[in-house]
Short mmCIF file of C-alpha atoms and ligand atoms in Angstrom, two decimals:
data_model
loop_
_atom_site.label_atom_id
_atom_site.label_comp_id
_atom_site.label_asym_id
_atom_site.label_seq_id
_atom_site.Cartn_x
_atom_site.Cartn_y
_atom_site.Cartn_z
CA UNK A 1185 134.81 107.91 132.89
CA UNK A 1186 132.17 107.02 135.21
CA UNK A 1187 129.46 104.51 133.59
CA UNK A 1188 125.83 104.22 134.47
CA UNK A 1189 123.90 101.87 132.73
CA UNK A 1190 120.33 102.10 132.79
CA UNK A 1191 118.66 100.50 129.65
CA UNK A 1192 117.74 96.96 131.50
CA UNK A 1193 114.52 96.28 130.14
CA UNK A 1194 116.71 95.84 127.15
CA UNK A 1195 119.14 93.28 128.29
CA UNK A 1196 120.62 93.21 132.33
CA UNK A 1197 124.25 92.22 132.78
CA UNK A 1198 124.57 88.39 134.21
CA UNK A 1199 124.90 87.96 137.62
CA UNK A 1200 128.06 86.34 138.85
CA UNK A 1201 126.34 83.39 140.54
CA UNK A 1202 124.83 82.47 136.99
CA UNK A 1203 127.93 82.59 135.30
CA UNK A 1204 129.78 80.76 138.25
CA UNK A 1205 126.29 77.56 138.04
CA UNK A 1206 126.58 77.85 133.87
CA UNK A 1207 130.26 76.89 133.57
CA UNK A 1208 130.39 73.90 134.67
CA UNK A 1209 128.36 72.92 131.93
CA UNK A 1210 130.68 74.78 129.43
CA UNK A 1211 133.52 72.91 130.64
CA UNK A 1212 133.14 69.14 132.55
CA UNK A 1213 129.90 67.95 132.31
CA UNK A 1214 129.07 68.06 128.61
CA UNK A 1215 126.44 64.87 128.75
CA UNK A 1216 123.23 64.80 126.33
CA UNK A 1217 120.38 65.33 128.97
CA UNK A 1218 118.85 62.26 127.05
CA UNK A 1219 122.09 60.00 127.56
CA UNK A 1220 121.43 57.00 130.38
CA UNK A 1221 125.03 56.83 131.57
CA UNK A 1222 126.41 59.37 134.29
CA UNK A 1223 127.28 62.33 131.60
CA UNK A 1224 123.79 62.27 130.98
CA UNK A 1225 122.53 61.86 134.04
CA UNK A 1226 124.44 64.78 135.69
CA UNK A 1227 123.00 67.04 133.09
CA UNK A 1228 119.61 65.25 133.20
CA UNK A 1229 119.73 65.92 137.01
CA UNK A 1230 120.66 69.91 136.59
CA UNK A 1231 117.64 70.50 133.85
CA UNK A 1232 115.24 69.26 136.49
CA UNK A 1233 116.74 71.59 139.26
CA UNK A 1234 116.80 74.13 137.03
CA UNK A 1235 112.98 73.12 135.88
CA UNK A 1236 111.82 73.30 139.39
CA UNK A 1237 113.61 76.87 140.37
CA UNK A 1238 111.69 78.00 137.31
CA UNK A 1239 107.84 76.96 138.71
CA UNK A 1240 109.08 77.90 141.50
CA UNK A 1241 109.64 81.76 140.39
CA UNK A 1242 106.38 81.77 138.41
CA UNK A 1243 104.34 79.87 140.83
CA UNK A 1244 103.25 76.94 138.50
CA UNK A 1245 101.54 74.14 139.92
CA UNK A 1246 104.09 71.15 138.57
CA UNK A 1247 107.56 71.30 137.09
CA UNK A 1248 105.96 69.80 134.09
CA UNK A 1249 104.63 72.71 133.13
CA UNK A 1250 107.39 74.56 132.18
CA UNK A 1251 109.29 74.48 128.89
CA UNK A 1252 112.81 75.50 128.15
CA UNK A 1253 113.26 77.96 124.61
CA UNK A 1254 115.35 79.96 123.37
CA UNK A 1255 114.33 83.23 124.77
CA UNK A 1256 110.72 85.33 125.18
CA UNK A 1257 110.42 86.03 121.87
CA UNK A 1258 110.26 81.92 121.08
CA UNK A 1259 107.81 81.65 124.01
CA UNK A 1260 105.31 84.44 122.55
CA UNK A 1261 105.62 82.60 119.59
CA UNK A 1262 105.25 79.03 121.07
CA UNK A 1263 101.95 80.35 122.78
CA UNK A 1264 100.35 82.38 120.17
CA UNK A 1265 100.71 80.41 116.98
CA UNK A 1266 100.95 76.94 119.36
CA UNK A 1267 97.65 78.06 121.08
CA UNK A 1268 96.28 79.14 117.62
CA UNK A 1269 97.13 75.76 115.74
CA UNK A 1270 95.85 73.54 118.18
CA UNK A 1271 92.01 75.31 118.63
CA UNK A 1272 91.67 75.71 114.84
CA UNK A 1273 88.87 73.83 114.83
CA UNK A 1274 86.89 75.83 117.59
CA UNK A 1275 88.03 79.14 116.40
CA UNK A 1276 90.02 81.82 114.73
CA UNK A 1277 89.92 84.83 116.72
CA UNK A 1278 92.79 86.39 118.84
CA UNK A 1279 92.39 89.21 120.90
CA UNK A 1280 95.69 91.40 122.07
CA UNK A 1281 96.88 94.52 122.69
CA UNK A 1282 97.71 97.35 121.37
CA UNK A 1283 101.10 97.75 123.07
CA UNK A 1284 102.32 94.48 123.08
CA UNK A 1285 106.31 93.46 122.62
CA UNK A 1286 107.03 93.08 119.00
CA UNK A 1287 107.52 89.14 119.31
CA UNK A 1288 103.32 89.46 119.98
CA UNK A 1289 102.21 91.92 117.72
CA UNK A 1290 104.21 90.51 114.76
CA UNK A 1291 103.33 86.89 115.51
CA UNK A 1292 99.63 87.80 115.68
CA UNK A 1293 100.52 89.75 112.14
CA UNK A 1294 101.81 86.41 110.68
CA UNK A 1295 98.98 84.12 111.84
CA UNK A 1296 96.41 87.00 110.37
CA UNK A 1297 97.69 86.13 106.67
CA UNK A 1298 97.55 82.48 107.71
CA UNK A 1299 93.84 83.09 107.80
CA UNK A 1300 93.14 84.00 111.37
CA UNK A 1301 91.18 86.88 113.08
CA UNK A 1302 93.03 89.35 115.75
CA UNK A 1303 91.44 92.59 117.48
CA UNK A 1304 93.74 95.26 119.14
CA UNK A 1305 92.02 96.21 122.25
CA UNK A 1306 93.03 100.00 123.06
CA UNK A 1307 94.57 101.43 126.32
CA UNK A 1308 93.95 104.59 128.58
CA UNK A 1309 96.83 107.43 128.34
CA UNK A 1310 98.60 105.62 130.88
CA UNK A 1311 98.58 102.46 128.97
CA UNK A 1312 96.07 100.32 131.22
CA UNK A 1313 94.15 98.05 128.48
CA UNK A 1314 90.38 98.72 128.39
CA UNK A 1315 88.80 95.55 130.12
CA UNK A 1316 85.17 96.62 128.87
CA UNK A 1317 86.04 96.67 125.47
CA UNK A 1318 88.02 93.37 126.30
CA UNK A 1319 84.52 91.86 127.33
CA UNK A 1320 83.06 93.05 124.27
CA UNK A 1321 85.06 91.54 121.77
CA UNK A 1322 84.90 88.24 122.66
CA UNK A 1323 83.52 86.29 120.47
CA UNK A 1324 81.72 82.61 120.00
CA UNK A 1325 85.37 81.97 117.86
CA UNK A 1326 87.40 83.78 120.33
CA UNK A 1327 89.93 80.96 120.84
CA UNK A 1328 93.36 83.40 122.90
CA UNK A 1329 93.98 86.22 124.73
CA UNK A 1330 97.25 87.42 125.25
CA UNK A 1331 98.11 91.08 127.14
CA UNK A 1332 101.55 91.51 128.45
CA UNK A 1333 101.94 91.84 132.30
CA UNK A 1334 103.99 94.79 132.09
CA UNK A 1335 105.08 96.76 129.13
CA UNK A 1336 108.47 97.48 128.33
CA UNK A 1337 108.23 100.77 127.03
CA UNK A 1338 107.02 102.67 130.00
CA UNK A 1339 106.46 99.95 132.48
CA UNK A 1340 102.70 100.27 132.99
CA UNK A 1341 101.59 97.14 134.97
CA UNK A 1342 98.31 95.81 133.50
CA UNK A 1343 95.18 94.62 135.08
CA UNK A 1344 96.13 90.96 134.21
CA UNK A 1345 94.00 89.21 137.12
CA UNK A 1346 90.83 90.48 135.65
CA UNK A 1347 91.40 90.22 132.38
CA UNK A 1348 92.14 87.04 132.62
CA UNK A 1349 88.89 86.08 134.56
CA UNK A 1350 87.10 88.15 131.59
CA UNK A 1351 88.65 85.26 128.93
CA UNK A 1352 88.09 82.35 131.38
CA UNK A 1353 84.72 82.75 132.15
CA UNK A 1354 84.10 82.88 128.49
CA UNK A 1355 86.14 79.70 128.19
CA UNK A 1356 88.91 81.13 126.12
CA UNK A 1357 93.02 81.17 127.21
CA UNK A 1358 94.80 83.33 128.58
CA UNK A 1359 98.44 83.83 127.51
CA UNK A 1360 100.29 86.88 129.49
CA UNK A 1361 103.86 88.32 128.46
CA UNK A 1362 105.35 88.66 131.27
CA UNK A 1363 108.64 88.89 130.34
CA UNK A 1364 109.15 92.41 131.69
CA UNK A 1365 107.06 91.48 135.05
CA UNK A 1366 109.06 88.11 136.12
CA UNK A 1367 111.82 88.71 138.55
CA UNK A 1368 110.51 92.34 139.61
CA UNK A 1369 107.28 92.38 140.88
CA UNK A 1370 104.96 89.43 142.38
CA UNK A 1371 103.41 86.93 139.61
CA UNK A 1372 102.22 83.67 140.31
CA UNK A 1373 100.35 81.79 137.36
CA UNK A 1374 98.19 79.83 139.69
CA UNK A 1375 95.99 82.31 141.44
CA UNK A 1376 96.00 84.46 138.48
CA UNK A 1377 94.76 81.65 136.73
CA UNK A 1378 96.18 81.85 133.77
CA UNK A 1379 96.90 79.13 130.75
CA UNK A 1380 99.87 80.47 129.41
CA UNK A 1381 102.90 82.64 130.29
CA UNK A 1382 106.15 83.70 128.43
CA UNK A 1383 109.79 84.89 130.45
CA UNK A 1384 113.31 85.86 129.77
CA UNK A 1385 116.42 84.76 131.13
CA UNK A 1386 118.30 87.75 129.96
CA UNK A 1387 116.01 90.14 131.38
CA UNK A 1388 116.54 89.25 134.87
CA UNK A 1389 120.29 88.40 134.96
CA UNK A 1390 120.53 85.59 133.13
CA UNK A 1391 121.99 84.30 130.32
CA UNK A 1392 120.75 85.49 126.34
CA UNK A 1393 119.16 83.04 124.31
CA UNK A 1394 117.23 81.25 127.11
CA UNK A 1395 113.77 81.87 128.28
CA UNK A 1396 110.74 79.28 129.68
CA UNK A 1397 106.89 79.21 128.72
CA UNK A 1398 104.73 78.21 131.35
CA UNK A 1399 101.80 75.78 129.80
CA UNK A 1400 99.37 75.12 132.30
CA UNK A 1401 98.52 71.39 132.19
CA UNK A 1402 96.31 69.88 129.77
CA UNK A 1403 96.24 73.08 127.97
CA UNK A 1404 95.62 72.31 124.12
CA UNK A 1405 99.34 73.65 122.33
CA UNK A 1406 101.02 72.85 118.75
CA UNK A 1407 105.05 71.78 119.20
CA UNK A 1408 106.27 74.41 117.30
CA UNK A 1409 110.06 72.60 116.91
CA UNK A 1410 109.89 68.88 115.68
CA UNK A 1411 111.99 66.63 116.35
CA UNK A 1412 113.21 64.35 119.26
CA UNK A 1413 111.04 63.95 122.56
CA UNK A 1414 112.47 66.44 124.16
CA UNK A 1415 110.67 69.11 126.95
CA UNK A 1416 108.09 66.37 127.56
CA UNK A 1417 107.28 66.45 123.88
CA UNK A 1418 106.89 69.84 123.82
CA UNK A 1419 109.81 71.53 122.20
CA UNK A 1420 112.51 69.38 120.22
CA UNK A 1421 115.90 70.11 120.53
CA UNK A 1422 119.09 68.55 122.46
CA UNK A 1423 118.68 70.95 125.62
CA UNK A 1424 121.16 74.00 126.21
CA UNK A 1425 122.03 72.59 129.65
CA UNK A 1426 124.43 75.69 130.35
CA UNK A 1427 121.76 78.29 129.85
CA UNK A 1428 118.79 76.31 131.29
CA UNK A 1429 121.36 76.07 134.60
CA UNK A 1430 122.12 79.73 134.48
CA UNK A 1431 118.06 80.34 134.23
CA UNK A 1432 117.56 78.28 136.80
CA UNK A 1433 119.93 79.97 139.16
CA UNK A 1434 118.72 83.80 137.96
CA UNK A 1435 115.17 82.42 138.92
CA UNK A 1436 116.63 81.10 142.14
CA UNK A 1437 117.96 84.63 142.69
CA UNK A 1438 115.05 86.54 141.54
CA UNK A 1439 112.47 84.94 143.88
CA UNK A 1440 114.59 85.45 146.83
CA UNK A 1441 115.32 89.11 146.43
CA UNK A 1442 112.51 90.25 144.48
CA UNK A 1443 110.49 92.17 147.34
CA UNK A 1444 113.45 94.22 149.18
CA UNK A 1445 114.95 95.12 145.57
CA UNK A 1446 111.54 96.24 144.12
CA UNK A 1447 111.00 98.40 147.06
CA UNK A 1448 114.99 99.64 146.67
CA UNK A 1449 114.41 100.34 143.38
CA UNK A 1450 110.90 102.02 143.59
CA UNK A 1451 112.76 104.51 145.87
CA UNK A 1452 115.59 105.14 143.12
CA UNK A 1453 113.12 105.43 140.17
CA UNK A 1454 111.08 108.01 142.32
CA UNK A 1455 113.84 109.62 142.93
CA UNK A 1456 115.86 109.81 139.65
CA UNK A 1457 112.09 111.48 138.71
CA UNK A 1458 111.78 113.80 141.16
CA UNK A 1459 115.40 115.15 140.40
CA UNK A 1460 114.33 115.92 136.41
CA UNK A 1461 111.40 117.47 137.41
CA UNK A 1462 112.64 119.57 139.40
CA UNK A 1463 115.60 120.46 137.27
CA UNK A 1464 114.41 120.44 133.80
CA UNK A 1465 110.80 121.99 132.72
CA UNK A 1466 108.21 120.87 129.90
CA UNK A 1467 109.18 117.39 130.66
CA UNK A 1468 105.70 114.24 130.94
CA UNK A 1469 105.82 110.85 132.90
CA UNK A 1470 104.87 108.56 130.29
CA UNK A 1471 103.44 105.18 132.06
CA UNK A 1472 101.19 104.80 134.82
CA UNK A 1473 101.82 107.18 137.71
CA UNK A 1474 102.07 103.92 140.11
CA UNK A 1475 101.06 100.89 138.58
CA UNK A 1476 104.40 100.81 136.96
CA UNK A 1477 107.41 98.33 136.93
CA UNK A 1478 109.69 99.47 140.14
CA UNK A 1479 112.42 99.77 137.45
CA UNK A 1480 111.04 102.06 134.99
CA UNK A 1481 110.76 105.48 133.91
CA UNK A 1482 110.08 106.75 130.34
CA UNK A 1483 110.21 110.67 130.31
CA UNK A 1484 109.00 112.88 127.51
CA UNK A 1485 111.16 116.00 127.13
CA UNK A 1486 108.97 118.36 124.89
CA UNK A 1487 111.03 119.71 121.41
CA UNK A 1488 113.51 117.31 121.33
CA UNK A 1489 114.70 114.34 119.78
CA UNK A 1490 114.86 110.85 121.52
CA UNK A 1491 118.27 110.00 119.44
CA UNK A 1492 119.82 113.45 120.23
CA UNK A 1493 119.40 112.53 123.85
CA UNK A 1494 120.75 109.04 124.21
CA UNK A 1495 123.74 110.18 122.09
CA UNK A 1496 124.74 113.69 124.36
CA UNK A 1497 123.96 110.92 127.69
CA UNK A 1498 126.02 107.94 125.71
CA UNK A 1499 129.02 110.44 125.62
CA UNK A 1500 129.18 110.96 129.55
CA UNK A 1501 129.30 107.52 129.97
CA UNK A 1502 125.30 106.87 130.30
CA UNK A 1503 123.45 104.01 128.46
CA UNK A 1504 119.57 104.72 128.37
CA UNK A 1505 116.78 104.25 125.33
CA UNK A 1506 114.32 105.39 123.68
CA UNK A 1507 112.00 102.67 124.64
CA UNK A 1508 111.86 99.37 122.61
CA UNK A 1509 115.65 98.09 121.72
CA UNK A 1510 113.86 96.07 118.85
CA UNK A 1511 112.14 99.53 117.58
CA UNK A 1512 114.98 101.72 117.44
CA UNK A 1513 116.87 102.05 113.97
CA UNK A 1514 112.96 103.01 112.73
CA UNK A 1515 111.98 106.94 112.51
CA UNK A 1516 108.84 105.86 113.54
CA UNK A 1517 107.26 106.64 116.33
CA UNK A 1518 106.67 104.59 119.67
CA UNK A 1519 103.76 102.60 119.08
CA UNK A 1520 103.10 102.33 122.90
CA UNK A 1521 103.17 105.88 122.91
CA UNK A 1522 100.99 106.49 119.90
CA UNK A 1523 98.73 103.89 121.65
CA UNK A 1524 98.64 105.93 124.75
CA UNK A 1525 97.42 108.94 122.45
CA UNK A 1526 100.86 110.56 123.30
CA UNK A 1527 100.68 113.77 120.55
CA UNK A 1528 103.47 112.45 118.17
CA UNK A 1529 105.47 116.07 118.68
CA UNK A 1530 105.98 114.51 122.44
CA UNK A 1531 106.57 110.78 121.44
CA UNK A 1532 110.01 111.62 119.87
CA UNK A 1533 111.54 113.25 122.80
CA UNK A 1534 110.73 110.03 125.37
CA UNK A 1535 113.55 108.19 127.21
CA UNK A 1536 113.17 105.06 129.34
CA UNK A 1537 115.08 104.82 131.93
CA UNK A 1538 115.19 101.31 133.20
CA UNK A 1539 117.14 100.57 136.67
CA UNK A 1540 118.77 97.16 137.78
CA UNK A 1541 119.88 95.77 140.56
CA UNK A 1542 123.52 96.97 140.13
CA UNK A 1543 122.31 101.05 140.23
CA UNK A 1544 122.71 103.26 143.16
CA UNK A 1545 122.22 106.70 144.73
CA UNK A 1546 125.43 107.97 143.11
CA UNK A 1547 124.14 106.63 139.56
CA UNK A 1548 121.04 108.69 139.72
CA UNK A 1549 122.92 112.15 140.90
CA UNK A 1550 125.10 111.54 138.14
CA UNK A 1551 122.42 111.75 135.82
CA UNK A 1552 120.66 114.81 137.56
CA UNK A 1553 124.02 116.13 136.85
CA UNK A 1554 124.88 115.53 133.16
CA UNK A 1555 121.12 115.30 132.42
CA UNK A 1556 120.22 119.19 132.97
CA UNK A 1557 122.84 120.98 130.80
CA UNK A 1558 122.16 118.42 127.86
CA UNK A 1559 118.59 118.85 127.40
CA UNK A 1560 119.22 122.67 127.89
CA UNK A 1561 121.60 122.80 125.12
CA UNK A 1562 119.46 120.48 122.80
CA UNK A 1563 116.84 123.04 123.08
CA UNK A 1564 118.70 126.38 122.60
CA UNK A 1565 119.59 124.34 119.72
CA UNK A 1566 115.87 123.51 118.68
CA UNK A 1567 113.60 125.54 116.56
CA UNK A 1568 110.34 123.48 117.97
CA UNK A 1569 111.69 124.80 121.60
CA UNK A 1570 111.53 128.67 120.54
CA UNK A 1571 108.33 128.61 119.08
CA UNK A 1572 107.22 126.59 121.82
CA UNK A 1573 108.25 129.27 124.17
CA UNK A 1574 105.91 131.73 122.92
C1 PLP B 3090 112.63 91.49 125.79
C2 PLP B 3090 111.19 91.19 125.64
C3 PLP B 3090 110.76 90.12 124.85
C4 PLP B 3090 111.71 89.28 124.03
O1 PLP B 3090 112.51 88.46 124.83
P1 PLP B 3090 113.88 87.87 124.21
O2 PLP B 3090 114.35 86.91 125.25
O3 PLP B 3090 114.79 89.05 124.04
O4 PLP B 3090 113.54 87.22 122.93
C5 PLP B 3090 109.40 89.87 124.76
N1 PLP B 3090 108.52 90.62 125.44
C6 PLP B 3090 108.89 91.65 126.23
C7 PLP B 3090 107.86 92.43 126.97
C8 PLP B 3090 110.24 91.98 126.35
O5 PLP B 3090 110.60 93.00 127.11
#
């Protein structure tokens, strides 16, 4: 059976190139990165490649300022509480989003029973954050920012160059997740100014279990790990030399192809879209009409059930979601959606459909094909539909 997998702003598959950089360090050259003899040395020597392919991708000013974790969710956690910890004594208000990536929104939910202050700004029905009420909220003990560069939900691109001249001029930092953003459309910490920035390996064909956070230099930050000196101080731990390698390389890859594929796969997502609309009625774009990832495409089919869809799609051999991987399981719904003022009858029939770089023509007319008769059966099947109808 044919397979089409389009649920990568959940996980992408590794490249080949990664794999082929990462073994290697699987295999022969197995040194601690802190050894002095040539074991070490060779792995020593691969981490600061891999370091510089890294500021390279995110446009960072000095190699120092990137450190190695274990993945975005550890870098939204390294900057928030990090960020939080260290300007205790100047403040204890965080301002954020309400859409934000789970690894935000429940970080920010831990450091509010540790005592500290967060506001939710709001965002527009296509998910753009409200900058006035942004400027509002700060505060004298405003000490963080953070609003994701892209969501990855619905893919709505956010106004991050603005609001992050909004928190500097008020002297507080800026901390963007922009794990969904890296790799697919143009970011460059330096001219957007910003203090603090979390990515992904695994999101843009890399390996799991590796990610970066960008920490502009001198910025004021909390080691979250103790332990040894290891990512200039920064973040303890003998380094995963295989993974940082294969983030390196996916970095390497990223920056090189990033402006032909996002253009490639603007052109597929427009046209996967086109195709339901004008097969299927009673459906909603969900997301900004263009200010949206080049990948993504969350569709609301009206009476229907998110779950009923993926399942009927998952037995014709395609992989899509209902939005956040880390959400479903939970009845509840979206709370992008419910942020977007979505009416919750429509939230439960939204699929994302989230392209990558291995997804062609034929993918998408596979899906116009299998798509149509499932959603048509789902609804001769609802009661919702026929008193919709009427
Ligand atoms: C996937 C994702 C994360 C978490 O990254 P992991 O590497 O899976 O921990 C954080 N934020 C956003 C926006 C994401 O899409």
């Amino acid at each position: 059976m044919k397979k089409v997998y389009l649920d990568n702003n959940a996980t992408t598959k590794m490249r080949e190139e990664v794999l082929d950089a990462m073994l290697p360090f699987y295999k022969d050259i197995y040194g601690n990165a802190s050894s002095i003899h040539e074991f070490g040395r060779l792995a020593r020597r691969a981490i600061d490649d891999a370091r510089e392919k890294v500021a390279g991708l995110l446009g960072a000013a000095s190699v120092e300022e990137i450190v190695f974790t274990s993945g975005g969710t550890e870098s939204d956690n390294f900057a928030i509480k990090g960020a939080a910890h260290a300007l205790k004594a100047k403040g204890d208000h965080i301002i954020t989003s309400s859409i934000e990536h789970q690894a935000i929104l429940n970080t920010c939910k831990f450091l509010e029973k540790e005592g500290y202050k967060v506001t939710y700004i709001s965002v527009d029905k296509d998910g753009i954050v409200d900058l006035e009420e942004l400027k509002r909220l700060i505060a004298d003990k405003t000490i963080l920012v953070s609003i994701m560069y892209a969501n990855n939900e619905v893919g709505t691109i956010e106004p991050i160059e603005e609001a992050a001249r909004i928190a500097k001029e008020k002297g507080v930092y800026f901390h963007t997740d922009a794990v969904q953003a890296v790799g697919k459309i143009p970011f460059d910490v330096k001219s957007l100014n910003i203090d603090l920035a979390s990515m992904s390996g695994h999101k843009i064909y890399g390996p799991k279990g590796m990610g970066a956070l960008y920490i502009k230099k001198l910025t004021k930050i909390t080691p979250q790990m103790q332990g040894g000196h290891h990512e200039m101080g920064k973040r303890a731990g003998t380094e995963n030399v295989a993974g940082i390698v294969g983030l390196g390389k996916a970095a390497e890859l990223a920056k090189k192809e990033l402006s032909d594929e996002s253009k490639r796969l603007t052109g597929l997502r427009d046209y996967l879209y086109k195709g339901i609309t004008s097969r299927i009625e009673s459906i909603r774009l969900n997301g900004h009409p263009d200010k949206r990832l080049p990948n993504t495409v969350n569709v609301g089919f009206k009476y229907l059930e998110g779950e009923s869809i993926i399942l009927n799609l998952d037995m014709e051999g395609i992989a899509v979601s209902t939005g956040s991987a880390c959400t479903s399981g939970s009845l509840e719904p979206s709370h992008v959606l419910t942020a977007m003022g979505v009416d919750p009858a429509e939230t439960q029939g939204s699929i994302r459909f989230s392209l990558s770089r291995d997804n062609t023509k034929e993918d998408m007319d596979y899906v116009l094909e299998v798509l149509p008769p499932i959603i048509k059966r789902l609804r001769d099947m609802s009661p919702l539909y026929e008193k919709g109808k009427k």
